[in-house]
């Protein structure tokens, strides 16, 4: 997919925005606190309908305004279409070629993978950070994952409510556990499939980015379900059976994929405890690149967004990254304070944008 | 300034599903400006509902006191060995419109949803079990909605029926007939695949 142009109105601190972005590399540069990341935020919104750094969608609306609009022309598989997201006090609405569409259709045409300074949390943070990343990555791979997550969550909420009730009836908990096991199995199978995809690429990518030969990156899904026998749903059912007594005692759900984790190891050691800052960044970036490479291998071409690259990677690693990206033929959006940091980007495929006090201008 | 009776009527109407305060207001003003006593006629129709509607003592669908058991339960030309279990009385009408189903019905009046405080004892499950004991039923088709709550309800009822030894089936779900696969949503399509069947 190629984002040909983007427009935004009342979006964060940006002045009314209308720029062409039809290039393999879109470099957004300028001093700090001018609005570079907000341009990325607009692209991310189109691709995920979620905020990148803000916590709530409403935070994307310009101060003292009611509504924000982001539009774009995107070419996917040879067809150019108009995408439009509006954010108002009541949430967001989307239009594709001027018509309301389902999210199914929307996400067929636009998706993105982002690497931001806060992504170090995927390695350094708690299990929930890794689950969120994993589910987002599974969504980028196949948007149907969202529905799988929602359905699992819905059954989980029902079970939690049942456990909180006056006298939870065992037969009702049984019925909910059967459902929960089925949905848990679907969810975990998808997560594990994604990890398999990433494993196929992460090793080689990490070697190229980090530059230090031979450090092995291992991704391991951590869940009680991994070691058990039988189909995934049967295994979950047995796990839920074993948790029942404790759940009735404590009146909360004690097991399920909402407690799973991904172990990220470098040469057999958890990066979380043993990795240097540089190693953490290289690993996270390799994870994100592996997502992109796996997508390319499937014939998908999500947009790749890199926020504040100059603060994240040294010059040598950055240039190796740019090399990898050039080979992948994906459209890349990069924000940086220092354009020189990126090295020699091929001029004929690079579009350079300068951001100053919320104003975005093309800078050759 | 809106007077109290108008406001009260608006509040009552806006409790109805699909009706917001704006629509409720429009309805109230419309009724007040029509010739003939629209509010009184409406009120008496609603009162009559309250006075005459009851649940069928056999299948629990809604019927009148004068027709209990309901019309469908009273018919002698239906298949007594088959019971279709649905969530709502409207679902009975939906199946009747197909003209394909010849068995009996049972209405649960909802689906299990602990989040909304709906537990098994709020559903008409006990009357169903009593029917199975008394009648010559050989198959129960669970036709609750294909969502989390409907699925949990079907599972719950199926488990209760297991010791009774009656054949229990679940309505198939997947893509709707007449649509093109290209336009089917992914969830329905995935489900349709999951519940695929052999072509002989």
Coordinates of C-alpha atoms in Angstrom, one line a residue:
Chain A
X1 CA 0.0 0.0 0.0
X2 CA 1.2 3.5 -0.8
X3 CA -0.1 6.6 1.0
X4 CA -0.2 9.1 -1.9
X5 CA -1.3 12.2 0.0
X6 CA -2.6 13.1 3.5
X7 CA -4.8 15.9 4.8
X8 CA -5.7 16.8 8.3
X9 CA -7.9 19.4 10.0
X10 CA -7.9 20.4 13.7
X11 CA -5.5 17.6 14.3
X12 CA -3.3 18.1 17.4
X13 CA -1.1 21.2 16.8
X14 CA -1.0 20.8 13.0
X15 CA -2.0 23.7 10.8
X16 CA -4.5 22.5 8.1
X17 CA -2.4 19.9 6.4
X18 CA -2.3 18.8 2.8
X19 CA 0.8 17.1 1.5
X20 CA 1.8 14.6 -1.1
X21 CA 3.6 11.6 0.3
X22 CA 4.0 9.5 -2.8
X23 CA 7.5 8.2 -2.1
X24 CA 9.1 5.1 -0.6
X25 CA 10.7 7.2 2.2
X26 CA 8.8 10.0 3.7
X27 CA 11.2 11.9 6.0
X28 CA 9.6 14.3 8.5
X29 CA 12.2 16.5 10.0
X30 CA 12.5 19.6 12.1
X31 CA 13.4 20.7 15.7
X32 CA 11.7 19.1 18.7
X33 CA 8.1 20.0 19.8
X34 CA 7.1 21.3 16.4
X35 CA 4.6 18.5 15.5
X36 CA 6.7 15.9 13.6
X37 CA 5.2 13.0 15.6
X38 CA 1.7 14.4 15.0
X39 CA 2.1 13.8 11.3
X40 CA 3.0 10.2 12.1
X41 CA 0.1 10.1 14.5
X42 CA -2.2 11.0 11.6
X43 CA -0.9 8.2 9.5
X44 CA -1.1 5.8 12.4
X45 CA -4.7 6.8 13.0
X46 CA -5.7 6.0 9.4
X47 CA -4.0 2.7 9.6
X48 CA -5.2 1.5 13.0
X49 CA -8.0 3.9 14.0
X50 CA -6.2 4.1 17.3
X51 CA -3.9 6.8 18.7
X52 CA -0.1 6.2 18.6
X53 CA 1.0 8.1 21.6
X54 CA -2.1 9.7 23.0
X55 CA -4.2 7.7 25.4
X56 CA -7.6 8.6 24.0
X57 CA -8.8 9.4 20.5
X58 CA -10.2 12.7 21.7
X59 CA -6.8 13.9 22.6
X60 CA -6.0 14.0 18.9
X61 CA -8.5 16.8 18.4
X62 CA -6.9 20.3 18.4
X63 CA -7.3 22.1 21.7
X64 CA -10.7 23.9 22.0
X65 CA -12.1 22.3 18.8
X66 CA -14.8 19.7 18.7
X67 CA -13.9 17.6 15.6
X68 CA -10.8 16.5 13.8
X69 CA -10.6 15.0 10.4
X70 CA -7.8 13.1 8.7
X71 CA -8.1 12.1 5.1
X72 CA -5.8 10.3 2.7
X73 CA -5.5 8.8 -0.8
X74 CA -4.1 5.4 -0.6
X75 CA -3.2 3.0 -3.4
X76 CA -3.5 -0.7 -2.6
X77 CA -3.1 -3.3 -5.3
X78 CA -3.3 -0.8 -8.1
X79 CA -6.5 0.8 -6.8
X80 CA -6.6 4.3 -5.4
X81 CA -9.2 5.1 -2.8
X82 CA -10.1 7.9 -0.4
X83 CA -9.9 7.3 3.3
X84 CA -11.4 9.6 5.8
X85 CA -11.5 9.4 9.7
X86 CA -13.5 11.9 11.7
X87 CA -13.1 12.2 15.5
X88 CA -15.8 13.9 17.5
X89 CA -17.0 14.0 21.0
X90 CA -19.0 10.7 20.4
X91 CA -16.1 8.7 18.9
X92 CA -14.9 8.2 15.4
X93 CA -16.5 7.6 12.1
X94 CA -14.8 6.3 8.9
X95 CA -15.6 6.8 5.3
X96 CA -14.1 5.0 2.3
X97 CA -14.7 6.8 -1.0
X98 CA -17.3 8.9 0.7
X99 CA -19.3 5.9 2.0
X100 CA -19.6 4.3 5.4
X101 CA -17.9 1.0 5.5
X102 CA -17.2 -1.9 7.9
X103 CA -13.8 -2.1 9.5
X104 CA -13.2 -5.3 7.4
X105 CA -13.1 -3.3 4.2
X106 CA -11.2 -0.4 5.7
X107 CA -8.3 -2.5 7.0
X108 CA -8.0 -4.3 3.7
X109 CA -6.6 -1.1 2.3
X110 CA -4.5 0.3 5.0
X111 CA -2.4 -1.1 7.9
X112 CA 0.8 0.0 9.6
X113 CA 3.6 -1.1 11.9
X114 CA 5.1 1.5 14.1
X115 CA 8.4 1.8 16.1
X116 CA 8.4 4.5 18.7
X117 CA 10.7 5.4 21.6
X118 CA 8.2 3.9 24.1
X119 CA 8.3 0.5 22.4
X120 CA 11.3 -0.4 24.6
X121 CA 8.4 -1.3 27.0
X122 CA 7.7 -4.4 24.9
X123 CA 10.9 -5.8 26.3
X124 CA 11.3 -4.0 29.6
X125 CA 7.6 -3.7 30.7
X126 CA 5.2 -6.2 32.2
X127 CA 3.5 -9.1 30.4
X128 CA 0.6 -6.9 29.4
X129 CA 2.8 -4.7 27.2
X130 CA 3.9 -7.8 25.3
X131 CA 0.4 -9.2 25.0
X132 CA -0.7 -5.8 23.6
X133 CA 2.1 -5.8 21.1
X134 CA 1.4 -9.4 20.1
X135 CA -2.3 -8.8 19.6
X136 CA -1.6 -5.6 17.6
X137 CA 0.8 -7.5 15.5
X138 CA -1.6 -10.3 15.0
X139 CA -4.2 -7.7 14.0
X140 CA -1.8 -6.2 11.4
X141 CA -1.3 -9.6 10.0
X142 CA -5.1 -10.4 9.9
X143 CA -7.6 -7.7 11.0
X144 CA -10.0 -10.6 12.0
X145 CA -7.8 -11.0 15.1
X146 CA -9.6 -8.0 16.6
X147 CA -12.9 -9.9 16.6
X148 CA -11.2 -12.9 18.2
X149 CA -9.8 -10.7 21.0
X150 CA -13.2 -9.0 21.5
X151 CA -15.1 -12.3 21.7
X152 CA -12.6 -13.8 24.1
X153 CA -12.9 -10.6 26.3
X154 CA -16.6 -10.7 26.2
X155 CA -16.8 -14.3 27.5
X156 CA -14.1 -13.4 30.1
X157 CA -16.2 -10.5 31.3
X158 CA -19.3 -12.7 31.5
X159 CA -17.4 -15.3 33.5
X160 CA -15.9 -12.6 35.8
X161 CA -19.5 -11.2 36.4
X162 CA -20.7 -14.8 37.1
X163 CA -18.0 -15.3 39.7
X164 CA -18.9 -12.0 41.4
X165 CA -22.6 -13.0 41.5
X166 CA -24.4 -14.1 44.7
X167 CA -24.1 -17.9 44.2
X168 CA -22.3 -18.8 41.0
X169 CA -24.0 -21.9 39.7
X170 CA -21.3 -24.5 38.7
X171 CA -23.3 -25.6 35.6
X172 CA -23.3 -22.0 34.4
X173 CA -19.6 -21.6 35.0
X174 CA -19.1 -24.9 33.1
X175 CA -21.0 -23.5 30.1
X176 CA -18.9 -20.3 30.2
X177 CA -15.7 -22.2 30.6
X178 CA -16.4 -24.3 27.5
X179 CA -17.0 -21.1 25.5
X180 CA -13.9 -19.5 27.1
X181 CA -11.7 -22.4 26.2
X182 CA -12.9 -22.3 22.6
X183 CA -12.2 -18.6 22.3
X184 CA -8.9 -18.9 24.2
X185 CA -7.8 -21.6 21.8
X186 CA -8.5 -19.4 18.8
X187 CA -6.7 -16.4 20.4
X188 CA -3.6 -18.4 21.4
X189 CA -3.3 -20.3 18.1
X190 CA -3.2 -16.9 16.3
X191 CA -0.7 -15.5 18.7
X192 CA 1.5 -18.5 18.3
X193 CA 1.2 -18.5 14.5
X194 CA 2.4 -14.9 14.6
X195 CA 5.4 -15.8 16.7
X196 CA 6.2 -18.6 14.2
X197 CA 6.1 -16.0 11.4
X198 CA 8.5 -13.7 13.3
X199 CA 10.9 -16.4 14.3
X200 CA 11.5 -17.1 10.6
X201 CA 13.0 -13.7 10.1
X202 CA 14.1 -12.2 13.4
X203 CA 17.4 -13.9 13.6
X204 CA 18.8 -12.5 10.3
X205 CA 17.3 -9.1 10.9
X206 CA 18.7 -8.8 14.3
X207 CA 22.2 -9.8 13.0
X208 CA 22.0 -7.0 10.4
X209 CA 20.7 -4.3 12.7
X210 CA 22.8 -5.0 15.7
X211 CA 25.9 -5.7 13.8
X212 CA 27.3 -8.0 16.5
X213 CA 27.5 -11.4 14.9
X214 CA 26.0 -14.4 16.6
X215 CA 23.6 -13.2 19.3
X216 CA 20.6 -15.5 19.1
X217 CA 17.1 -13.9 19.6
X218 CA 14.5 -16.4 20.9
X219 CA 10.8 -15.8 21.2
X220 CA 8.9 -18.2 23.5
X221 CA 5.2 -18.1 24.2
X222 CA 4.7 -18.6 27.9
X223 CA 1.4 -20.1 28.9
X224 CA 0.2 -23.1 30.9
X225 CA -1.3 -24.3 27.7
X226 CA 2.0 -24.8 25.9
X227 CA 3.1 -27.9 27.8
X228 CA -0.3 -29.7 28.0
X229 CA -1.6 -32.5 25.7
X230 CA -4.7 -32.6 23.5
X231 CA -6.2 -29.9 21.3
X232 CA -5.8 -26.3 22.4
X233 CA -9.4 -26.0 23.5
X234 CA -9.3 -29.2 25.5
X235 CA -6.1 -28.1 27.2
X236 CA -7.7 -24.8 28.2
X237 CA -10.7 -26.6 29.5
X238 CA -8.6 -28.7 31.8
X239 CA -6.7 -25.7 33.0
X240 CA -10.0 -23.9 33.8
X241 CA -11.2 -27.0 35.6
X242 CA -8.2 -27.0 37.8
X243 CA -8.6 -23.2 38.5
X244 CA -12.3 -23.6 39.5
X245 CA -11.8 -24.0 43.2
X246 CA -9.5 -21.1 43.5
X247 CA -11.7 -19.0 41.3
X248 CA -14.8 -19.7 43.4
X249 CA -12.8 -18.8 46.5
X250 CA -11.4 -15.6 45.2
X251 CA -14.2 -14.7 42.9
X252 CA -12.0 -13.8 40.0
X253 CA -10.8 -15.4 36.8
X254 CA -7.4 -17.0 37.6
X255 CA -6.3 -18.4 34.2
X256 CA -6.5 -17.8 30.5
X257 CA -4.5 -16.1 27.7
X258 CA -5.0 -12.7 29.6
X259 CA -2.2 -14.0 31.8
X260 CA 0.1 -15.3 29.1
X261 CA 3.5 -13.8 28.2
X262 CA 6.2 -13.8 25.6
X263 CA 9.8 -14.5 26.7
X264 CA 12.3 -12.5 24.7
X265 CA 15.8 -14.0 25.0
X266 CA 19.2 -12.9 23.7
X267 CA 21.6 -15.8 23.7
X268 CA 19.3 -17.6 26.2
X269 CA 19.2 -14.7 28.6
X270 CA 16.1 -12.5 29.2
X271 CA 16.8 -9.2 27.4
X272 CA 14.6 -7.6 30.0
X273 CA 17.1 -8.2 32.8
X274 CA 20.4 -8.5 31.0
X275 CA 20.1 -6.4 27.9
X276 CA 21.8 -3.1 27.5
X277 CA 19.8 -0.1 26.2
X278 CA 21.3 -0.6 22.8
X279 CA 20.5 -4.3 22.8
X280 CA 16.9 -3.6 23.9
X281 CA 16.4 -1.2 21.0
X282 CA 18.0 -3.5 18.5
X283 CA 15.7 -6.4 19.7
X284 CA 12.5 -4.3 19.6
X285 CA 13.4 -2.9 16.2
X286 CA 14.1 -6.4 14.9
X287 CA 10.7 -7.6 16.2
X288 CA 9.0 -4.8 14.3
X289 CA 11.0 -5.4 11.2
X290 CA 10.3 -9.1 11.4
X291 CA 6.6 -8.2 11.3
X292 CA 7.2 -6.2 8.2
X293 CA 9.2 -8.9 6.5
X294 CA 6.7 -11.5 7.4
X295 CA 4.0 -9.3 5.9
X296 CA 6.0 -8.8 2.7
X297 CA 6.4 -12.5 2.5
X298 CA 2.6 -12.9 2.6
X299 CA 2.3 -10.3 -0.1
X300 CA 1.1 -7.5 2.2
X301 CA 2.7 -4.1 2.4
X302 CA 1.8 -2.3 5.6
X303 CA 3.2 1.2 6.1
X304 CA 6.2 1.3 8.4
X305 CA 6.4 4.2 10.8
X306 CA 9.6 5.2 12.7
X307 CA 9.3 7.8 15.4
X308 CA 12.3 9.9 16.6
X309 CA 14.9 7.7 15.0
X310 CA 17.9 9.9 15.9
X311 CA 17.3 9.4 19.6
X312 CA 16.8 5.7 19.3
X313 CA 19.6 4.4 17.1
X314 CA 23.2 5.5 16.5
X315 CA 24.2 6.5 13.0
X316 CA 25.7 3.1 12.0
X317 CA 22.6 1.1 13.1
X318 CA 20.3 3.7 11.4
X319 CA 22.1 3.4 8.2
X320 CA 21.9 -0.4 8.3
X321 CA 18.2 -0.1 9.0
X322 CA 17.7 2.2 6.0
X323 CA 19.5 -0.4 3.9
X324 CA 17.2 -3.2 5.1
X325 CA 14.1 -1.0 4.5
X326 CA 15.2 -0.1 1.0
X327 CA 15.3 -3.8 0.1
X328 CA 11.8 -4.4 1.4
X329 CA 10.0 -1.9 -0.8
X330 CA 7.5 -0.8 1.9
X331 CA 6.6 2.8 2.3
X332 CA 8.4 4.2 5.4
X333 CA 7.6 7.3 7.4
X334 CA 10.5 8.6 9.5
X335 CA 10.6 11.5 12.0
X336 CA 14.0 12.8 12.9
X337 CA 15.6 16.0 14.3
X338 CA 18.6 15.4 12.1
X339 CA 18.2 14.5 8.5
X340 CA 21.9 13.8 8.1
X341 CA 21.5 11.0 10.6
X342 CA 19.7 8.9 8.0
X343 CA 22.7 8.9 5.7
X344 CA 22.3 9.0 1.9
X345 CA 18.6 8.1 1.2
X346 CA 18.0 7.6 -2.5
X347 CA 16.9 11.0 -3.6
X348 CA 14.5 9.8 -6.3
X349 CA 12.3 7.8 -3.8
X350 CA 12.5 10.2 -0.9
X351 CA 10.0 12.9 0.0
X352 CA 11.2 15.3 2.6
X353 CA 8.9 17.3 4.8
X354 CA 9.8 20.0 7.2
X355 CA 7.7 20.7 10.3
X356 CA 7.8 24.0 12.0
X357 CA 5.3 25.2 14.6
X358 CA 2.7 22.8 13.3
X359 CA 3.2 23.8 9.7
X360 CA 4.3 21.0 7.3
X361 CA 6.1 22.0 4.1
X362 CA 7.8 20.1 1.4
X363 CA 11.6 20.6 1.6
X364 CA 13.5 19.3 -1.4
Chain B
X1 CA -40.6 25.3 29.6
X2 CA -42.1 21.9 29.0
X3 CA -44.9 21.0 31.3
X4 CA -44.7 17.9 33.6
X5 CA -47.1 15.5 31.8
X6 CA -45.3 16.0 28.5
X7 CA -42.0 15.5 30.1
X8 CA -43.2 12.4 31.8
X9 CA -44.6 11.0 28.6
X10 CA -41.3 11.8 26.8
X11 CA -39.3 10.0 29.5
X12 CA -41.5 6.9 29.3
X13 CA -41.3 6.7 25.5
X14 CA -37.6 7.3 25.4
X15 CA -37.2 4.1 27.5
X16 CA -38.3 2.1 24.5
X17 CA -35.6 0.4 22.4
X18 CA -34.6 2.4 19.4
X19 CA -36.2 5.6 20.6
X20 CA -34.2 8.5 21.9
X21 CA -35.3 11.6 23.6
X22 CA -35.7 13.6 20.3
X23 CA -37.9 11.0 18.7
X24 CA -39.9 10.6 21.9
X25 CA -40.5 14.3 22.0
X26 CA -41.6 14.3 18.4
X27 CA -44.0 11.4 19.1
X28 CA -45.6 13.2 22.0
X29 CA -46.2 16.4 20.2
X30 CA -47.5 14.6 17.2
X31 CA -50.0 12.7 19.3
X32 CA -51.1 15.9 21.0
X33 CA -51.8 17.6 17.7
X34 CA -53.7 14.8 16.0
X35 CA -57.5 14.8 15.7
X36 CA -59.2 12.1 17.8
X37 CA -57.9 11.0 21.2
X38 CA -54.6 9.4 20.2
X39 CA -53.1 9.3 23.7
X40 CA -56.2 7.6 25.2
X41 CA -56.4 5.0 22.4
X42 CA -52.8 4.2 22.8
X43 CA -53.1 4.0 26.6
X44 CA -56.0 1.7 26.4
X45 CA -54.2 -0.6 23.9
X46 CA -51.2 -0.7 26.2
X47 CA -53.4 -1.4 29.2
X48 CA -55.1 -4.2 27.4
X49 CA -51.7 -5.7 26.6
X50 CA -50.9 -5.6 30.3
X51 CA -54.2 -7.2 31.3
X52 CA -54.5 -9.9 28.7
X53 CA -51.0 -11.1 27.8
X54 CA -49.5 -14.0 29.6
X55 CA -46.9 -16.7 29.0
X56 CA -48.1 -19.9 27.4
X57 CA -48.1 -22.6 30.0
X58 CA -46.5 -25.0 27.6
X59 CA -43.9 -23.2 25.5
X60 CA -43.6 -19.9 27.4
X61 CA -44.2 -17.7 24.4
X62 CA -46.4 -14.7 24.8
X63 CA -50.1 -15.4 24.3
X64 CA -53.5 -14.2 25.7
X65 CA -55.3 -15.5 28.7
X66 CA -58.0 -16.7 26.3
X67 CA -55.5 -18.8 24.4
X68 CA -53.4 -20.7 26.8
X69 CA -51.8 -23.0 25.6
X70 CA -51.0 -20.7 22.7
X71 CA -52.2 -21.2 19.2
X72 CA -49.1 -23.1 18.1
X73 CA -49.1 -25.4 21.1
X74 CA -52.8 -26.1 20.6
X75 CA -52.3 -27.2 17.0
X76 CA -52.6 -31.0 16.5
X77 CA -50.7 -31.1 13.2
X78 CA -47.2 -30.4 14.6
X79 CA -44.4 -32.8 15.3
X80 CA -44.3 -33.5 19.1
X81 CA -40.9 -35.1 18.9
X82 CA -39.1 -32.0 18.1
X83 CA -38.6 -28.8 20.2
X84 CA -36.9 -25.7 18.9
X85 CA -35.5 -23.6 21.7
X86 CA -35.3 -19.8 21.1
X87 CA -34.5 -16.7 23.1
X88 CA -37.5 -14.5 22.2
X89 CA -41.1 -14.8 21.1
X90 CA -40.2 -12.9 18.0
X91 CA -37.8 -15.8 17.1
X92 CA -40.8 -18.1 16.9
X93 CA -42.5 -15.8 14.4
X94 CA -39.2 -15.8 12.4
X95 CA -39.2 -19.6 12.2
X96 CA -42.9 -19.7 11.4
X97 CA -42.3 -17.4 8.4
X98 CA -40.0 -20.0 6.9
X99 CA -42.9 -22.4 6.7
X100 CA -40.3 -25.2 6.9
X101 CA -40.4 -26.1 10.6
X102 CA -43.1 -28.5 11.7
X103 CA -42.1 -29.1 15.4
X104 CA -42.8 -27.3 18.6
X105 CA -41.2 -24.3 20.3
X106 CA -39.8 -23.3 23.6
X107 CA -39.1 -19.7 24.5
X108 CA -36.4 -18.9 27.1
X109 CA -37.1 -15.2 27.3
X110 CA -33.4 -14.2 27.1
X111 CA -29.9 -15.6 27.2
X112 CA -27.5 -16.1 30.0
X113 CA -25.6 -12.9 30.7
X114 CA -24.1 -12.5 34.2
X115 CA -22.9 -9.0 33.1
X116 CA -26.6 -8.0 32.9
X117 CA -27.5 -10.0 36.0
X118 CA -29.3 -12.7 33.9
X119 CA -28.6 -16.1 35.4
X120 CA -30.2 -19.5 34.6
X121 CA -33.1 -19.1 37.0
X122 CA -34.3 -16.0 35.2
X123 CA -34.8 -18.0 32.0
X124 CA -37.6 -20.5 31.3
X125 CA -35.3 -23.5 31.5
X126 CA -37.1 -25.4 34.2
X127 CA -40.4 -25.6 32.2
X128 CA -38.4 -26.9 29.3
X129 CA -37.0 -29.8 31.5
X130 CA -40.5 -30.5 32.7
X131 CA -41.8 -30.7 29.2
X132 CA -39.0 -33.2 28.2
X133 CA -40.0 -35.4 31.1
X134 CA -43.7 -35.3 30.2
X135 CA -43.6 -35.3 26.5
X136 CA -42.3 -37.6 23.8
X137 CA -39.5 -35.4 22.6
X138 CA -36.6 -37.0 20.7
X139 CA -34.7 -33.9 19.6
X140 CA -34.1 -30.5 21.0
X141 CA -32.7 -27.9 18.6
X142 CA -31.0 -25.0 20.3
X143 CA -31.6 -21.9 18.2
X144 CA -30.3 -19.2 20.5
X145 CA -28.5 -16.3 18.9
X146 CA -25.0 -16.9 17.6
X147 CA -23.2 -14.6 20.0
X148 CA -21.3 -15.1 23.2
X149 CA -24.5 -15.1 25.4
X150 CA -26.5 -17.3 23.0
X151 CA -23.7 -19.8 22.7
X152 CA -23.2 -20.0 26.5
X153 CA -27.0 -20.5 26.9
X154 CA -27.0 -23.3 24.3
X155 CA -24.0 -24.9 26.0
X156 CA -25.7 -24.6 29.4
X157 CA -29.0 -26.1 28.3
X158 CA -27.2 -28.9 26.3
X159 CA -25.4 -29.9 29.5
X160 CA -28.6 -30.1 31.5
X161 CA -30.2 -32.2 28.8
X162 CA -27.3 -34.7 28.6
X163 CA -28.6 -36.9 31.5
X164 CA -32.1 -36.9 30.0
X165 CA -30.7 -38.6 26.9
X166 CA -32.5 -36.5 24.3
X167 CA -30.7 -35.7 21.1
X168 CA -29.5 -32.1 21.3
X169 CA -28.4 -30.1 18.2
X170 CA -27.4 -26.5 17.6
X171 CA -28.6 -24.4 14.8
X172 CA -25.9 -24.0 12.0
X173 CA -24.5 -20.6 11.4
X174 CA -22.4 -19.1 8.7
X175 CA -22.9 -16.9 5.7
X176 CA -26.3 -15.9 4.7
X177 CA -28.0 -17.3 1.6
X178 CA -28.1 -15.1 -1.4
X179 CA -25.0 -13.1 -0.5
X180 CA -21.7 -13.4 -2.3
X181 CA -18.8 -14.8 -0.4
X182 CA -16.7 -11.7 -1.4
X183 CA -19.0 -9.5 0.6
X184 CA -19.5 -11.8 3.7
X185 CA -17.9 -10.5 6.9
X186 CA -14.8 -12.4 8.1
X187 CA -16.4 -13.7 11.3
X188 CA -19.4 -15.3 9.5
X189 CA -17.1 -16.6 6.8
X190 CA -14.7 -18.2 9.4
X191 CA -17.7 -19.7 11.2
X192 CA -19.1 -21.0 8.0
X193 CA -15.8 -22.7 7.3
X194 CA -15.7 -24.1 10.8
X195 CA -19.1 -25.7 10.5
X196 CA -18.6 -26.9 6.9
X197 CA -20.1 -30.3 6.0
X198 CA -19.5 -33.2 3.7
X199 CA -21.1 -33.3 0.3
X200 CA -22.2 -36.8 -0.4

